[in-house]
CSV table of C-alpha atoms in Angstrom, one decimal:
chain,number,residue,atom,x,y,z
V,20,MET,CA,-66.2,55.0,10.7
V,21,ALA,CA,-64.0,58.1,11.5
V,22,LYS,CA,-63.4,60.6,8.8
V,23,PRO,CA,-59.8,61.1,7.6
V,24,VAL,CA,-58.2,64.4,8.6
V,25,GLU,CA,-57.6,66.9,5.8
V,26,ASP,CA,-53.9,66.9,6.4
V,27,ASP,CA,-51.8,63.8,6.3
V,28,SER,CA,-51.6,62.0,9.6
V,29,LEU,CA,-48.5,60.9,11.4
V,30,TRP,CA,-48.5,57.6,9.5
V,31,ILE,CA,-49.9,58.5,6.1
V,32,ARG,CA,-48.4,60.5,3.3
V,33,ARG,CA,-50.5,61.6,0.3
V,34,PHE,CA,-48.2,63.0,-2.3
V,35,HIS,CA,-50.9,63.4,-4.9
V,36,PRO,CA,-54.3,63.8,-3.3
V,37,ARG,CA,-57.2,62.6,-5.5
V,38,PRO,CA,-60.4,63.4,-3.7
V,39,ASP,CA,-62.6,61.9,-6.4
V,40,SER,CA,-60.8,58.5,-6.5
V,41,GLU,CA,-62.7,55.3,-6.3
V,42,VAL,CA,-60.1,53.3,-4.4
V,43,ARG,CA,-57.1,54.0,-2.1
V,44,LEU,CA,-53.9,52.2,-2.7
V,45,VAL,CA,-51.9,51.8,0.6
V,46,CYS,CA,-48.1,51.3,0.0
V,47,LEU,CA,-45.9,49.8,2.6
V,48,PRO,CA,-42.1,50.2,2.4
V,49,HIS,CA,-39.4,47.6,2.6
V,50,ALA,CA,-36.9,47.3,5.5
V,51,GLY,CA,-35.2,50.6,5.8
V,52,GLY,CA,-37.5,52.2,3.4
V,53,SER,CA,-39.6,55.4,3.7
V,54,ALA,CA,-42.9,56.7,2.4
V,55,SER,CA,-41.1,58.7,-0.3
V,56,PHE,CA,-40.0,55.4,-2.0
V,57,TYR,CA,-43.5,55.3,-3.5
V,58,PHE,CA,-43.6,58.9,-4.8
V,59,PRO,CA,-43.0,57.7,-8.4
V,60,MET,CA,-45.8,55.1,-8.2
V,61,SER,CA,-48.2,57.8,-6.7
V,62,ASP,CA,-47.3,60.1,-9.5
V,63,MET,CA,-47.9,57.5,-12.2
V,64,MET,CA,-51.2,56.2,-10.9
V,65,GLY,CA,-54.4,57.2,-12.6
V,66,THR,CA,-57.0,59.5,-11.2
V,67,SER,CA,-59.3,56.7,-10.0
V,68,VAL,CA,-56.7,55.5,-7.4
V,69,GLU,CA,-55.4,57.7,-4.6
V,70,VAL,CA,-52.1,56.5,-3.2
V,71,LEU,CA,-51.4,56.6,0.5
V,72,SER,CA,-47.8,55.8,1.6
V,73,VAL,CA,-47.1,54.6,5.1
V,74,GLN,CA,-44.3,56.3,7.0
V,75,TYR,CA,-42.8,54.2,9.7
V,76,PRO,CA,-41.2,55.8,12.8
V,77,GLY,CA,-37.5,56.4,12.9
V,78,ARG,CA,-36.9,57.8,9.5
V,79,GLN,CA,-37.2,61.1,7.5
V,80,ASP,CA,-39.6,63.4,9.3
V,81,ARG,CA,-40.2,60.8,12.0
V,82,ARG,CA,-36.5,60.2,12.6
V,83,ALA,CA,-36.6,61.4,16.3
V,84,GLU,CA,-39.2,58.7,17.2
V,85,PRO,CA,-38.2,55.3,18.4
V,86,CYS,CA,-38.1,52.6,15.7
V,87,ILE,CA,-40.4,49.6,16.0
V,88,SER,CA,-38.8,46.2,15.7
V,89,SER,CA,-41.8,44.0,15.8
V,90,ILE,CA,-44.2,43.2,12.9
V,91,PRO,CA,-47.2,42.6,15.1
V,92,GLU,CA,-46.7,45.9,17.0
V,93,LEU,CA,-46.2,47.8,13.8
V,94,ALA,CA,-49.3,46.1,12.3
V,95,ASP,CA,-51.5,47.1,15.2
V,96,LEU,CA,-50.5,50.8,14.8
V,97,VAL,CA,-50.7,50.9,11.0
V,98,ALA,CA,-54.2,49.2,11.1
V,99,ALA,CA,-55.4,51.8,13.6
V,100,ALA,CA,-54.1,54.6,11.4
V,101,LEU,CA,-55.8,53.2,8.3
V,102,VAL,CA,-59.3,52.7,9.7
V,103,PRO,CA,-60.3,56.4,9.0
V,104,TRP,CA,-59.2,56.0,5.4
V,105,ALA,CA,-61.3,53.0,4.7
V,106,ASP,CA,-64.4,55.0,3.7
V,107,ARG,CA,-63.3,53.9,0.2
V,108,PRO,CA,-62.1,50.5,-0.8
V,109,LEU,CA,-58.5,49.8,0.0
V,110,VAL,CA,-55.8,47.8,-1.9
V,111,PHE,CA,-52.4,47.2,-0.4
V,112,PHE,CA,-49.0,47.1,-2.1
V,113,GLY,CA,-46.1,45.9,0.2
V,114,HIS,CA,-42.5,45.4,-0.9
V,115,SER,CA,-40.3,42.9,1.0
V,116,MET,CA,-40.9,43.5,4.7
V,117,GLY,CA,-43.9,45.7,3.6
V,118,ALA,CA,-45.6,42.6,2.1
V,119,THR,CA,-45.5,40.7,5.5
V,120,LEU,CA,-46.7,43.9,7.3
V,121,GLY,CA,-49.5,44.3,4.7
V,122,PHE,CA,-50.6,40.8,5.3
V,123,GLU,CA,-50.8,41.3,9.1
V,124,VAL,CA,-52.5,44.7,8.7
V,125,ALA,CA,-55.1,43.1,6.4
V,126,ARG,CA,-55.7,40.4,9.0
V,127,ARG,CA,-56.4,43.0,11.6
V,128,LEU,CA,-58.7,45.0,9.4
V,129,GLU,CA,-60.8,41.9,8.6
V,130,ARG,CA,-60.8,40.6,12.1
V,131,ASP,CA,-61.4,43.7,14.1
V,132,HIS,CA,-63.2,46.0,11.7
V,133,GLY,CA,-64.8,43.9,9.0
V,134,ILE,CA,-62.8,45.7,6.3
V,135,VAL,CA,-61.9,43.4,3.4
V,136,LEU,CA,-59.3,44.7,1.0
V,137,VAL,CA,-59.8,44.9,-2.8
V,138,GLY,CA,-56.5,43.1,-3.0
V,139,LEU,CA,-53.1,42.6,-1.4
V,140,PHE,CA,-50.1,42.9,-3.7
V,141,ALA,CA,-47.1,41.1,-2.0
V,142,SER,CA,-43.9,42.0,-3.7
V,143,ALA,CA,-40.5,40.4,-3.3
V,144,ARG,CA,-41.4,38.5,-0.1
V,145,ARG,CA,-41.9,34.9,0.7
V,146,ALA,CA,-45.3,33.8,2.0
V,147,PRO,CA,-45.9,34.4,5.8
V,148,SER,CA,-45.9,30.6,6.4
V,149,ARG,CA,-42.5,30.1,4.8
V,150,LYS,CA,-39.8,30.7,7.5
V,151,ARG,CA,-36.1,31.3,6.9
V,152,HIS,CA,-33.4,31.7,9.5
V,153,GLU,CA,-31.9,35.1,8.9
V,154,THR,CA,-29.6,37.2,11.1
V,155,VAL,CA,-28.7,40.3,9.2
V,156,HIS,CA,-30.1,42.4,12.1
V,157,GLN,CA,-27.4,40.9,14.4
V,158,ARG,CA,-24.5,42.0,12.2
V,159,ASP,CA,-22.3,45.0,12.8
V,160,ASP,CA,-22.9,48.2,10.8
V,161,ARG,CA,-20.5,47.0,8.1
V,162,GLY,CA,-22.3,43.7,7.8
V,163,ILE,CA,-25.6,45.4,7.3
V,164,ILE,CA,-24.1,47.8,4.7
V,165,THR,CA,-22.8,44.8,2.8
V,166,GLU,CA,-26.3,43.3,2.7
V,167,LEU,CA,-27.7,46.5,1.4
V,168,GLN,CA,-25.1,46.6,-1.3
V,169,ARG,CA,-25.9,43.0,-2.3
V,170,LEU,CA,-29.6,43.8,-2.7
V,171,SER,CA,-29.0,47.2,-4.3
V,172,GLY,CA,-31.8,48.6,-2.3
V,173,THR,CA,-30.3,51.8,-0.9
V,174,ASN,CA,-29.8,55.0,-2.9
V,175,SER,CA,-26.2,55.2,-4.2
V,176,GLN,CA,-25.9,58.8,-2.9
V,177,ILE,CA,-26.7,57.5,0.6
V,178,MET,CA,-24.3,54.6,0.3
V,179,GLY,CA,-21.5,57.0,-0.5
V,180,ASP,CA,-22.3,59.4,2.4
V,181,GLU,CA,-21.2,57.9,5.7
V,182,GLU,CA,-22.9,60.5,7.8
V,183,LEU,CA,-26.3,60.0,6.1
V,184,LEU,CA,-25.8,56.2,6.2
V,185,ARG,CA,-25.2,56.2,10.0
V,186,MET,CA,-28.4,58.3,10.4
V,187,VAL,CA,-30.5,55.6,8.7
V,188,LEU,CA,-28.8,52.5,9.9
V,189,PRO,CA,-30.8,52.3,13.2
V,190,ALA,CA,-34.1,52.2,11.2
V,191,ILE,CA,-32.7,49.6,8.8
V,192,ARG,CA,-31.5,47.4,11.7
V,193,ALA,CA,-34.9,47.7,13.5
V,194,ASP,CA,-36.7,46.8,10.3
V,195,TYR,CA,-34.5,43.8,9.6
V,196,ARG,CA,-35.1,42.7,13.2
V,197,ALA,CA,-38.8,43.0,12.7
V,198,ALA,CA,-38.7,41.0,9.4
V,199,GLU,CA,-36.3,38.3,10.5
V,200,THR,CA,-38.0,37.6,13.9
V,201,TYR,CA,-41.5,37.5,12.5
V,202,GLU,CA,-43.4,34.3,13.4
V,203,TYR,CA,-46.5,33.4,11.4
V,204,ASP,CA,-49.5,32.7,13.6
V,205,PRO,CA,-51.8,30.3,11.8
V,206,GLY,CA,-55.3,31.6,11.4
V,207,PRO,CA,-58.2,32.2,9.0
V,208,LYS,CA,-57.2,32.9,5.4
V,209,LEU,CA,-57.7,36.4,4.1
V,210,ARG,CA,-60.9,37.0,2.2
V,211,CYS,CA,-59.3,39.3,-0.3
V,212,PRO,CA,-57.4,38.4,-3.5
V,213,ILE,CA,-53.7,38.2,-3.3
V,214,VAL,CA,-51.2,39.0,-6.1
V,215,SER,CA,-47.6,37.8,-5.5
V,216,LEU,CA,-44.9,39.6,-7.5
V,217,VAL,CA,-41.2,38.6,-7.6
V,218,GLY,CA,-38.0,39.2,-9.6
V,219,ASP,CA,-36.6,36.1,-11.3
V,220,ASP,CA,-33.2,36.7,-9.8
V,221,ASP,CA,-34.2,37.6,-6.2
V,222,PRO,CA,-31.8,36.1,-3.6
V,223,LYS,CA,-34.3,36.7,-0.8
V,224,VAL,CA,-37.2,34.7,-2.1
V,225,THR,CA,-37.6,31.5,-4.3
V,226,MET,CA,-40.4,31.0,-6.8
V,227,ASP,CA,-42.0,28.4,-4.5
V,228,GLU,CA,-41.8,30.7,-1.5
V,229,ALA,CA,-43.5,33.5,-3.5
V,230,ARG,CA,-46.1,31.2,-5.0
V,231,ALA,CA,-47.0,30.0,-1.5
V,232,TRP,CA,-48.9,33.3,-0.9
V,233,GLY,CA,-51.8,31.5,-2.6
V,234,GLU,CA,-52.2,29.4,0.5
V,235,HIS,CA,-53.2,32.6,2.5
V,236,THR,CA,-56.4,33.6,0.7
V,237,GLU,CA,-59.8,32.0,0.2
V,238,SER,CA,-60.2,34.4,-2.8
V,239,SER,CA,-58.4,34.5,-6.1
V,240,PHE,CA,-54.6,34.3,-6.4
V,241,ASP,CA,-52.2,35.6,-9.1
V,242,PHE,CA,-48.5,35.1,-9.5
V,243,GLN,CA,-46.3,37.4,-11.6
V,244,VAL,CA,-42.6,37.1,-12.3
V,245,PHE,CA,-40.5,40.1,-13.5
V,246,PRO,CA,-36.9,40.2,-14.8
V,247,GLY,CA,-34.6,41.5,-12.0
V,248,GLY,CA,-33.5,41.0,-8.4
V,249,HIS,CA,-34.9,42.1,-5.1
V,250,PHE,CA,-35.7,45.6,-6.3
V,251,TYR,CA,-37.0,44.5,-9.7
V,252,LEU,CA,-39.8,47.1,-9.3
V,253,ALA,CA,-37.5,50.0,-9.9
V,254,SER,CA,-37.3,49.0,-13.6
V,255,HIS,CA,-41.0,48.0,-13.9
V,256,GLN,CA,-43.0,50.8,-12.4
V,257,SER,CA,-45.3,51.2,-15.3
V,258,GLU,CA,-46.1,47.5,-15.5
V,259,ILE,CA,-46.9,47.4,-11.8
V,260,VAL,CA,-49.1,50.5,-11.9
V,261,ASN,CA,-51.0,48.9,-14.8
V,262,ALA,CA,-51.4,45.6,-13.0
V,263,ILE,CA,-52.7,47.4,-9.9
V,264,SER,CA,-55.1,49.5,-12.0
V,265,ASP,CA,-56.4,46.5,-14.0
V,266,HIS,CA,-56.9,44.5,-10.8
V,267,VAL,CA,-58.8,47.4,-9.1
V,268,LEU,CA,-61.0,47.8,-12.1
V,269,THR,CA,-61.8,44.1,-12.3
V,270,GLN,CA,-62.6,43.8,-8.6
V,271,LEU,CA,-64.9,46.9,-8.6
V,272,ARG,CA,-66.8,45.4,-11.6
V,273,LEU,CA,-67.2,42.1,-9.7
V,274,LYS,CA,-68.2,43.6,-6.4
V,275,PRO,CA,-71.9,44.3,-7.1
V,276,SER,CA,-72.4,40.6,-8.1
V,277,GLN,CA,-70.8,39.2,-5.0
């Protein structure tokens, strides 16, 4: 297995390097999101877990690069970027589109590299096998902005700055296209545990759609509901950090007996 480079790669951001950590938590942003969305989670995480945040093309320091509007294509690239970081156990946390992407990356790591995650945390997203017909990516700019306002997922400062907003809209549109055109390809279940998390007032996912993540693993499954909407996690950072830490500790204790 290749050794990770000392500096962050094109795809990976380490806001708080923890060279002595036992596990690496890989965070995958939502549609239109950037690696910096997970800075607070990285800051709050204990020393035993090093947080890596994935940076998609077309935003922030990668704004000049073409956006990728296909989950399978994005998953291929993210999986390749993560292989060098798998010298320690990996756990994924993906929010919204990031949950679907995390699932597909986990499939590729298992299938192509024999890397089984410590766990996959799927936040605010229906299970891959649950399809909805959605066309937000086909709307004009105003229509996409209306959707963002409905979900309260974009920083209010950006929403009030038309120039900034127009800079990020291409990435948001590409991500929505990737998420909304995704087609689940049936295959083997993941070998890692899955934890599905959802807000109780999320318009983008029902309880049944979120609970259906349990159908995608041959390992353990847990389902957790929080007060809030699609971005419930903004108000529950400490609970989520604790849930991840507890899960990692439990899985590491179980590993020798498996």
